[in-house]
mmCIF file of C-alpha atoms in Angstrom:
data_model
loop_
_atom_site.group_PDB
_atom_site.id
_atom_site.type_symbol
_atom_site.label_atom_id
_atom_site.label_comp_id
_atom_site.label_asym_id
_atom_site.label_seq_id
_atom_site.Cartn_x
_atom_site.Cartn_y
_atom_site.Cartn_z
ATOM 1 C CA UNK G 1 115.161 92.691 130.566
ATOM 2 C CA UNK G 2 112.775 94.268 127.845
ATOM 3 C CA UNK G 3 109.381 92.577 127.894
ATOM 4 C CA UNK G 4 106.210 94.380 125.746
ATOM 5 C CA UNK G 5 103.192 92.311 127.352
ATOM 6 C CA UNK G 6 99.281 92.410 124.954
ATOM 7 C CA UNK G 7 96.507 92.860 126.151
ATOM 8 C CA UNK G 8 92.687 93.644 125.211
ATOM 9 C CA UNK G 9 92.519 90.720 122.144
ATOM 10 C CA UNK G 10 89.260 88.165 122.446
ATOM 11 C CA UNK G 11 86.343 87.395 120.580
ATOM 12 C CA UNK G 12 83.564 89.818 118.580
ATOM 13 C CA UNK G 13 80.862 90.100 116.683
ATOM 14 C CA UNK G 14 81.928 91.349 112.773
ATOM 15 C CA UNK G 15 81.275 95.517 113.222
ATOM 16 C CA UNK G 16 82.669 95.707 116.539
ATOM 17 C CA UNK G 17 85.550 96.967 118.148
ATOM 18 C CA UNK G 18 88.740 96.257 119.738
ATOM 19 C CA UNK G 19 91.287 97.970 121.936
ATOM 20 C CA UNK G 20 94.472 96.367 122.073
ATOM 21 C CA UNK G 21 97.297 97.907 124.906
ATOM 22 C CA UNK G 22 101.126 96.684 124.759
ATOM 23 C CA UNK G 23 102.957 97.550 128.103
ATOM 24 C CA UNK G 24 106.572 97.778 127.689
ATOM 25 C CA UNK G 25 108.952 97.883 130.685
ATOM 26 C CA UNK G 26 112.877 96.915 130.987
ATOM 27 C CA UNK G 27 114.215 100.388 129.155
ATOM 28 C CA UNK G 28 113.493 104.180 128.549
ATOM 29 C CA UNK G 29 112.684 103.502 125.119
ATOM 30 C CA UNK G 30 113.876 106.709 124.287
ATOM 31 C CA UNK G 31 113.227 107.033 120.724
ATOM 32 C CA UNK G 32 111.860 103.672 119.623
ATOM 33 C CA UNK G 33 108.935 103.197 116.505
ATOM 34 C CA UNK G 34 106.177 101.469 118.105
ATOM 35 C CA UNK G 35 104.353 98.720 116.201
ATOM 36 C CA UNK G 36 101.374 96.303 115.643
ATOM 37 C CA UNK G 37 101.391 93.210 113.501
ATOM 38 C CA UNK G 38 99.375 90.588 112.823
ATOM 39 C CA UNK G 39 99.414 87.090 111.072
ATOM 40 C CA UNK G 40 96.670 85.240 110.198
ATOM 41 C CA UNK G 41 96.736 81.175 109.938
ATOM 42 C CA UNK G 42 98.476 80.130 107.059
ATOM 43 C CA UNK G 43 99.741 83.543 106.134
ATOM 44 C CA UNK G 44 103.350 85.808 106.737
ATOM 45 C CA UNK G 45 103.289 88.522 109.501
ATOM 46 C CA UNK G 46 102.352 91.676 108.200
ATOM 47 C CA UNK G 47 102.599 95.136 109.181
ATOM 48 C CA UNK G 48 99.479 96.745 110.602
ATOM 49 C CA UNK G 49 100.701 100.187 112.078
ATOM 50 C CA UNK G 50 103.565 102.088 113.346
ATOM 51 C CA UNK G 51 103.783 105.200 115.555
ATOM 52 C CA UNK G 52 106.955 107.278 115.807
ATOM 53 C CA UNK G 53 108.228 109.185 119.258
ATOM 54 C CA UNK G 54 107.088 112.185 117.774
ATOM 55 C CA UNK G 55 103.569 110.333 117.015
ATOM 56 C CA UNK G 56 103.878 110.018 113.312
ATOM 57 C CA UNK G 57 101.748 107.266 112.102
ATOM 58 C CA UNK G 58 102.000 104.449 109.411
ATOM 59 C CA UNK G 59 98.967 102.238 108.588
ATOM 60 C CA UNK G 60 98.456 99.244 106.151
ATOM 61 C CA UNK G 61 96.710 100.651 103.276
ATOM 62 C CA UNK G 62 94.110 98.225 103.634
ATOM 63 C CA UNK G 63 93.093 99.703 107.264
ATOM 64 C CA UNK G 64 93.376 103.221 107.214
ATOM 65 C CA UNK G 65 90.337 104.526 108.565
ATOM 66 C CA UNK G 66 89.240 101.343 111.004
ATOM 67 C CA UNK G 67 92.561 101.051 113.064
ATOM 68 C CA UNK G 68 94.223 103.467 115.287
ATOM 69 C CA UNK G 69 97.688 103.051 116.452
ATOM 70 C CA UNK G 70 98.555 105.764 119.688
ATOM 71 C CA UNK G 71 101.023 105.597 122.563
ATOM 72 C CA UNK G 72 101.112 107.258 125.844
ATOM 73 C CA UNK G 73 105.457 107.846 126.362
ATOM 74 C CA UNK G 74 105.076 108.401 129.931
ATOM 75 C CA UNK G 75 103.416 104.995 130.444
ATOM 76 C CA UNK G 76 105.784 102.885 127.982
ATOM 77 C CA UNK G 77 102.314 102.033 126.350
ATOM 78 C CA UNK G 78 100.649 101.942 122.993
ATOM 79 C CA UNK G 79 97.451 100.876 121.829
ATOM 80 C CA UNK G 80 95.543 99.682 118.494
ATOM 81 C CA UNK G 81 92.316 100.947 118.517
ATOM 82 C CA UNK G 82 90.100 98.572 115.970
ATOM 83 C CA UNK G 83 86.891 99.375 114.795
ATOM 84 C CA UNK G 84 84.629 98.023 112.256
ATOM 85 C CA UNK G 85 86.168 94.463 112.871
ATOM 86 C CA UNK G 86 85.873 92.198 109.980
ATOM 87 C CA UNK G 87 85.867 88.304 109.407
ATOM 88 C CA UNK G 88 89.655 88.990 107.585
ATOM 89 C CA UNK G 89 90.814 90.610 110.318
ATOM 90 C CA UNK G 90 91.024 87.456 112.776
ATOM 91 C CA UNK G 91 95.096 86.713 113.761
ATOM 92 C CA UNK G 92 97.356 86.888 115.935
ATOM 93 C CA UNK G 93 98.146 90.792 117.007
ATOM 94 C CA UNK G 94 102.043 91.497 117.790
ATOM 95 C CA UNK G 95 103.164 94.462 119.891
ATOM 96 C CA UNK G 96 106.791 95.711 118.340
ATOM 97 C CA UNK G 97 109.289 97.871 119.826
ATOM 98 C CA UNK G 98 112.596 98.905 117.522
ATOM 99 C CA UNK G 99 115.269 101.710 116.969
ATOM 100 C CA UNK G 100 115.132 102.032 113.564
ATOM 101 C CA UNK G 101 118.714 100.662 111.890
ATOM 102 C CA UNK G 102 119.982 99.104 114.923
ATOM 103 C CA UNK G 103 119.563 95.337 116.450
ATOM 104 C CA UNK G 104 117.146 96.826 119.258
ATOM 105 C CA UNK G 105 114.073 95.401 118.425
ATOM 106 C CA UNK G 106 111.376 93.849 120.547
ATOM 107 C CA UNK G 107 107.958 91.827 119.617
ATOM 108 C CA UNK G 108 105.212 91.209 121.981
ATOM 109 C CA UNK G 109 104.104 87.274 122.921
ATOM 110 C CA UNK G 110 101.148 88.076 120.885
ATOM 111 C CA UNK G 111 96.858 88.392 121.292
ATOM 112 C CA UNK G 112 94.610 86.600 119.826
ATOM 113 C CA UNK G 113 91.649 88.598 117.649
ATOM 114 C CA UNK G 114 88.904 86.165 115.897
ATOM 115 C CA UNK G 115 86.137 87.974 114.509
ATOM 116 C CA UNK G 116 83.159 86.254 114.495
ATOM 117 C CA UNK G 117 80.939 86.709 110.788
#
């Protein structure tokens, strides 16, 4: 059974920093795109980044430069490194696992990031 499990969301101060981990276990994941979203109250899920098995990245165009996606493929683990934290950036963070075009796809129960203005 294929279970990504968050960690690292909380409170801070606006300027500070995160470092969010998603721990996958239950397959190889041999080839999946790893993934962070987020949704915000009263507002759809939207993409934050994406990293590739080769470690190609993706980013929101409204966080390139604060956030940094990476994954470590022996572990089964990625992270979401967030700096510069602002006010807009409080939601709910969602680890994703998928292989592109198919029905394997995976989210994350979700973390909880509330930055504080």
């Amino acid at each position: 059974q294929v279970q990504l499990v968050e960690s690292g969301g909380g409170l801070v101060q606006s300027g500070g920093s995160l470092r969010l981990s998603c721990a996958a276990s239950g397959s190889r994941f041999t080839g999946y795109v790893w993934g962070w979203y987020r949704q915000a109250p009263g507002k759809e899920r939207e993409m934050v980044a994406t990293i590739t098995s080769l470690g190609t990245t993706n980013y929101a165009d409204s966080l390139k430069g604060r956030f940094i996606i990476s994954r470590d493929n022996a572990e089964n683990t990625h992270y979401l490194q967030m700096n510069n934290l602002k006010a807009e950036d409080t939601a709910v963070y969602y680890c994703h696992a998928e292989i592109r075009g198919t029905s394997f796809e995976y989210w994350g129960q979700g973390t909880q990031v509330t930055v504080a203005s």
